[in-house]
CSV table of C-alpha atoms in Angstrom, one decimal:
chain,number,residue,atom,x,y,z
K,1475,MET,CA,-163.9,-61.0,178.0
K,1476,ILE,CA,-165.9,-57.9,177.1
K,1477,LYS,CA,-164.4,-54.8,178.7
K,1478,VAL,CA,-166.9,-52.4,180.2
K,1479,LEU,CA,-167.2,-49.2,182.2
K,1480,ALA,CA,-169.8,-48.4,184.8
K,1481,ILE,CA,-170.8,-44.7,184.8
K,1482,ASP,CA,-173.1,-43.1,187.3
K,1483,ASP,CA,-172.8,-39.9,189.4
K,1484,GLU,CA,-174.7,-41.4,192.3
K,1485,PRO,CA,-172.2,-43.5,194.5
K,1486,LEU,CA,-174.7,-46.1,195.7
K,1487,ALA,CA,-176.1,-46.6,192.2
K,1488,LEU,CA,-172.6,-46.9,190.8
K,1489,GLN,CA,-171.7,-49.4,193.5
K,1490,GLN,CA,-174.8,-51.6,192.8
K,1491,LEU,CA,-174.1,-51.4,189.0
K,1492,ALA,CA,-170.5,-52.5,189.4
K,1493,ALA,CA,-171.6,-55.4,191.7
K,1494,TYR,CA,-174.0,-56.6,189.0
K,1495,ILE,CA,-171.4,-56.4,186.3
K,1496,LYS,CA,-169.0,-58.4,188.3
K,1497,LYS,CA,-171.6,-61.2,188.5
K,1498,ILE,CA,-171.6,-61.6,184.7
K,1499,PRO,CA,-168.9,-64.0,183.7
K,1500,PHE,CA,-168.1,-62.6,180.2
K,1501,LEU,CA,-167.9,-59.0,181.4
K,1502,GLU,CA,-164.7,-57.4,182.7
K,1503,LEU,CA,-165.2,-54.2,184.7
K,1504,ILE,CA,-162.4,-51.9,183.8
K,1505,GLY,CA,-163.5,-48.9,185.8
K,1506,GLU,CA,-166.2,-47.1,187.8
K,1507,CYS,CA,-166.8,-43.5,186.9
K,1508,GLN,CA,-168.9,-40.8,188.5
K,1509,SER,CA,-168.7,-38.4,185.5
K,1510,ALA,CA,-168.5,-38.4,181.7
K,1511,ALA,CA,-165.1,-36.7,181.9
K,1512,GLU,CA,-163.7,-39.4,184.1
K,1513,ALA,CA,-165.1,-42.0,181.7
K,1514,LYS,CA,-163.6,-40.3,178.7
K,1515,LYS,CA,-160.1,-40.3,180.3
K,1516,LEU,CA,-160.3,-44.1,180.9
K,1517,MET,CA,-161.5,-44.6,177.4
K,1518,GLU,CA,-158.4,-42.8,176.1
K,1519,GLN,CA,-156.2,-45.1,178.1
K,1520,ASP,CA,-157.8,-48.5,177.3
K,1521,VAL,CA,-160.0,-50.1,174.7
K,1522,ILE,CA,-163.5,-50.2,176.1
K,1523,ASP,CA,-166.1,-52.5,174.4
K,1524,ALA,CA,-169.2,-51.4,176.2
K,1525,ILE,CA,-170.5,-48.9,178.8
K,1526,PHE,CA,-173.4,-48.8,181.3
K,1527,ILE,CA,-174.1,-45.1,181.7
K,1528,ASP,CA,-176.7,-43.1,183.6
K,1529,ILE,CA,-178.4,-40.4,181.6
K,1530,ASN,CA,-178.9,-37.7,184.2
K,1531,MET,CA,-175.4,-36.5,185.2
K,1532,PRO,CA,-174.3,-33.0,186.2
K,1533,ASP,CA,-171.3,-32.3,184.0
K,1534,LEU,CA,-172.5,-34.0,180.7
K,1535,ASN,CA,-175.6,-36.2,180.5
K,1536,GLY,CA,-175.2,-39.7,179.1
K,1537,LEU,CA,-177.0,-39.1,175.8
K,1538,ASP,CA,-174.8,-36.1,174.9
K,1539,PHE,CA,-171.7,-38.0,176.0
K,1540,VAL,CA,-172.4,-40.9,173.7
K,1541,ARG,CA,-173.3,-38.5,170.9
K,1542,SER,CA,-169.9,-36.8,171.4
K,1543,LEU,CA,-167.9,-40.0,170.8
K,1544,ILE,CA,-166.6,-40.6,167.3
K,1545,ALA,CA,-166.7,-44.3,167.6
K,1546,PRO,CA,-168.9,-45.1,170.6
K,1547,PRO,CA,-168.7,-48.6,172.2
K,1548,ILE,CA,-171.8,-50.7,172.8
K,1549,VAL,CA,-174.2,-48.7,175.1
K,1550,VAL,CA,-176.7,-49.6,177.8
K,1551,PHE,CA,-178.4,-46.6,179.4
K,1552,THR,CA,-179.5,-46.6,183.1
K,1553,THR,CA,-181.9,-44.0,184.4
K,1554,ALA,CA,-184.9,-43.5,186.7
K,1555,TYR,CA,-186.9,-41.7,184.0
K,1556,SER,CA,-188.7,-43.8,181.5
K,1557,GLU,CA,-189.3,-40.9,179.1
K,1558,TYR,CA,-185.6,-41.1,178.0
K,1559,ALA,CA,-186.1,-44.6,176.5
K,1560,ILE,CA,-186.8,-43.4,173.0
K,1561,ASP,CA,-183.9,-41.0,173.0
K,1562,GLY,CA,-181.7,-43.9,174.2
K,1563,TYR,CA,-182.5,-46.0,171.2
K,1564,LYS,CA,-181.9,-43.0,168.8
K,1565,VAL,CA,-178.2,-43.3,169.7
K,1566,ASP,CA,-178.3,-47.1,169.0
K,1567,ALA,CA,-178.2,-48.2,172.6
K,1568,VAL,CA,-178.7,-52.0,172.8
K,1569,ASP,CA,-180.7,-51.8,176.0
K,1570,TYR,CA,-182.3,-49.4,178.5
K,1571,LEU,CA,-182.4,-50.2,182.3
K,1572,LEU,CA,-185.0,-48.4,184.3
K,1573,LYS,CA,-183.9,-47.9,188.0
K,1574,PRO,CA,-184.3,-49.7,190.2
K,1575,PHE,CA,-183.3,-52.8,188.3
K,1576,GLY,CA,-182.3,-56.2,189.4
K,1577,LEU,CA,-179.7,-58.8,188.4
K,1578,GLU,CA,-182.1,-60.5,186.0
K,1579,ASP,CA,-182.5,-57.2,184.1
K,1580,MET,CA,-178.7,-56.8,184.1
K,1581,GLN,CA,-178.3,-60.3,182.7
K,1582,ARG,CA,-180.7,-59.5,179.9
K,1583,ALA,CA,-178.8,-56.3,179.0
K,1584,ALA,CA,-175.4,-58.1,179.2
K,1585,ASN,CA,-176.7,-60.8,176.8
K,1586,LYS,CA,-177.6,-58.1,174.3
K,1587,ILE,CA,-174.1,-56.6,174.7
K,1588,LYS,CA,-172.5,-60.0,174.1
K,1589,LYS,CA,-174.7,-60.6,171.0
K,1590,GLN,CA,-173.7,-57.2,169.5
K,1591,TYR,CA,-170.1,-57.7,170.5
K,1592,ASP,CA,-170.0,-61.2,168.8
K,1593,LEU,CA,-171.6,-59.7,165.6
K,1594,GLN,CA,-168.9,-57.0,165.5
K,1595,GLN,CA,-166.1,-59.5,165.9
K,1596,ALA,CA,-167.6,-61.7,163.2
K,1597,SER,CA,-167.9,-58.8,160.9
K,1598,ILE,CA,-164.3,-57.9,161.3
K,1599,THR,CA,-163.2,-61.5,160.7
K,1600,ALA,CA,-165.5,-62.0,157.7
K,1601,GLN,CA,-165.0,-58.8,155.8
K,1602,PRO,CA,-162.6,-58.6,152.9
K,1603,PRO,CA,-159.2,-57.0,153.6
K,1604,THR,CA,-159.8,-53.3,154.4
K,1605,LEU,CA,-156.1,-52.4,153.9
K,1606,VAL,CA,-154.1,-52.8,150.8
K,1607,SER,CA,-150.4,-51.9,150.8
K,1608,ASP,CA,-148.0,-51.1,148.0
K,1609,ILE,CA,-146.1,-54.4,147.2
K,1610,ASP,CA,-143.1,-52.6,145.8
K,1611,ASN,CA,-142.6,-50.0,148.5
K,1612,ASP,CA,-144.2,-48.8,151.7
K,1613,ASP,CA,-144.9,-45.1,150.9
K,1614,ALA,CA,-148.7,-45.5,150.6
K,1615,LEU,CA,-151.7,-47.4,151.9
K,1616,PHE,CA,-155.2,-47.6,150.7
K,1617,LEU,CA,-157.8,-47.4,153.5
K,1618,LYS,CA,-161.5,-48.0,153.3
K,1619,THR,CA,-163.6,-45.5,155.3
K,1620,GLU,CA,-167.3,-45.4,155.0
K,1621,HIS,CA,-168.0,-46.0,151.3
K,1622,ARG,CA,-164.7,-44.6,150.0
K,1623,VAL,CA,-161.2,-46.0,149.5
K,1624,VAL,CA,-158.6,-43.3,150.4
K,1625,ARG,CA,-154.9,-43.2,149.6
K,1626,VAL,CA,-152.8,-42.3,152.7
K,1627,ASN,CA,-149.1,-41.4,152.5
K,1628,VAL,CA,-147.4,-43.4,155.3
K,1629,ALA,CA,-144.9,-40.6,155.9
K,1630,ASP,CA,-147.8,-38.2,156.8
K,1631,ILE,CA,-149.1,-40.5,159.6
K,1632,GLN,CA,-148.2,-39.1,163.1
K,1633,TYR,CA,-149.8,-41.9,165.2
K,1634,ILE,CA,-152.6,-44.4,165.2
K,1635,GLU,CA,-155.2,-44.7,168.0
K,1636,GLY,CA,-157.1,-47.9,168.7
K,1637,MET,CA,-160.8,-47.4,169.6
K,1638,SER,CA,-162.5,-50.7,170.1
K,1639,GLU,CA,-162.8,-52.2,166.6
K,1640,TYR,CA,-162.0,-48.9,164.9
K,1641,LEU,CA,-158.7,-47.1,164.3
K,1642,LYS,CA,-158.3,-43.3,164.3
K,1643,ILE,CA,-155.4,-42.2,162.1
K,1644,HIS,CA,-153.8,-38.9,163.1
K,1645,PHE,CA,-151.8,-36.9,160.6
K,1646,ALA,CA,-149.0,-34.4,161.0
K,1647,ASN,CA,-149.9,-32.3,158.0
K,1648,GLY,CA,-153.1,-30.9,159.5
K,1649,GLN,CA,-155.3,-33.3,157.6
K,1650,LYS,CA,-158.5,-34.4,159.4
K,1651,PRO,CA,-158.1,-37.7,161.3
K,1652,LEU,CA,-159.3,-40.7,159.4
K,1653,ILE,CA,-161.5,-43.4,161.1
K,1654,VAL,CA,-161.4,-46.9,159.6
K,1655,LEU,CA,-162.8,-50.3,160.7
K,1656,LEU,CA,-159.6,-52.2,161.2
K,1657,SER,CA,-157.6,-54.0,163.9
K,1658,MET,CA,-154.4,-52.7,165.5
K,1659,LYS,CA,-152.7,-56.0,164.7
K,1660,LYS,CA,-153.4,-55.8,161.0
K,1661,MET,CA,-152.3,-52.2,160.8
K,1662,GLU,CA,-149.2,-53.0,162.8
K,1663,GLU,CA,-148.3,-55.8,160.4
K,1664,ARG,CA,-148.7,-53.6,157.3
K,1665,LEU,CA,-146.7,-50.5,158.5
K,1666,PRO,CA,-142.9,-50.4,158.0
K,1667,ALA,CA,-141.3,-51.7,161.2
K,1668,HIS,CA,-138.3,-49.4,160.9
K,1669,THR,CA,-140.6,-46.3,161.1
K,1670,PHE,CA,-143.6,-47.3,163.2
K,1671,MET,CA,-143.7,-48.9,166.6
K,1672,ARG,CA,-146.5,-49.9,168.9
K,1673,ILE,CA,-146.0,-48.3,172.4
K,1674,HIS,CA,-149.3,-49.1,174.0
K,1675,ARG,CA,-152.2,-51.4,173.3
K,1676,SER,CA,-154.0,-48.4,171.9
K,1677,TYR,CA,-151.2,-46.5,170.1
K,1678,ILE,CA,-148.8,-47.0,167.2
K,1679,ILE,CA,-146.5,-44.0,166.6
K,1680,ASN,CA,-144.3,-42.7,163.8
K,1681,LEU,CA,-140.8,-42.9,165.3
K,1682,LYS,CA,-139.6,-40.1,163.1
K,1683,MET,CA,-142.1,-37.7,164.7
K,1684,ILE,CA,-141.2,-38.2,168.3
K,1685,GLN,CA,-140.3,-34.8,169.8
K,1686,GLU,CA,-139.5,-35.9,173.4
K,1687,VAL,CA,-139.7,-38.9,175.7
K,1688,ASN,CA,-140.7,-37.9,179.2
K,1689,LYS,CA,-140.8,-40.7,181.8
K,1690,ASN,CA,-143.8,-42.9,180.8
K,1691,ARG,CA,-145.0,-40.7,177.9
K,1692,VAL,CA,-144.0,-40.0,174.3
K,1693,ILE,CA,-144.5,-36.4,173.3
K,1694,MET,CA,-145.4,-36.1,169.6
K,1695,ASP,CA,-146.3,-32.4,169.6
K,1696,ALA,CA,-147.4,-29.7,172.0
K,1697,ASP,CA,-150.8,-31.2,172.4
K,1698,THR,CA,-150.1,-34.9,172.1
K,1699,TYR,CA,-148.8,-36.9,175.0
K,1700,LEU,CA,-149.1,-40.7,174.5
K,1701,PRO,CA,-148.6,-43.3,177.3
K,1702,ILE,CA,-146.0,-46.1,177.1
K,1703,GLY,CA,-147.7,-49.4,178.0
K,1704,ASP,CA,-145.9,-51.9,180.2
K,1705,LEU,CA,-145.9,-54.6,177.6
K,1706,TYR,CA,-144.2,-52.4,175.0
K,1707,ARG,CA,-141.8,-50.5,177.3
K,1708,ASP,CA,-138.7,-52.8,176.9
K,1709,THR,CA,-138.9,-52.7,173.1
K,1710,PHE,CA,-139.3,-49.0,173.0
K,1711,THR,CA,-136.5,-48.4,175.5
K,1712,GLN,CA,-134.2,-50.5,173.4
K,1713,TYR,CA,-135.0,-48.4,170.4
K,1714,ILE,CA,-134.2,-45.2,172.3
K,1715,ASP,CA,-131.0,-46.6,173.7
K,1716,ARG,CA,-129.8,-47.5,170.2
K,1717,LYS,CA,-130.4,-43.9,169.2
K,1718,PHE,CA,-129.2,-42.3,172.4
K,1719,LEU,CA,-126.1,-40.1,172.1
K,1720,GLY,CA,-124.5,-39.2,175.5
K,1721,LYS,CA,-122.5,-40.3,178.4
């Protein structure tokens, strides 16, 4: 299933868009958002493969929102103004739906999403290994980003964030985050299990850098609060219990 968001500030338009999405068998509607801010929050909580987004919105228009994303998902723009079509394709949107549109138009756009999604998945499967680890020890990884291969000290990694088919690697030493085309599963397999743990479908953390555990969140620093997913809660709780010192 391809996970999608519907984003439109007009309630009736959003309702119609969501209804159309639910009629497409290979699309899974994860959320209905009336603003870019609301959409961004959902995208931080779950992996989103594609978005249907209106261009004219009060807080942040759809074009600027997509441009602001480091690794944007597949995009289909919806709007009542045809003059935006060219701008839509400038940000690599796979389709552009002019309001009012019908189910047939939605099906066409959905098919383009599926084609792009399938190509991305095939590319991930077919490409040569992006990650090479030290055989003798686990203190370094070599990661391919753009046209470079970069050495990364494992001990410097604070946490890893999954963003669709990309990973964003955050560092504790002030280094700029690194974005690589790699799956969470492959990264999880290569990292030392005694130091790193997956706590959410979108997050792997460095256990040595945990500052606090507060209910359903892991606090890595003053600005980083990461959710604990239900599927990973028991394993993480067992780890904390083993380290816990108290009555």
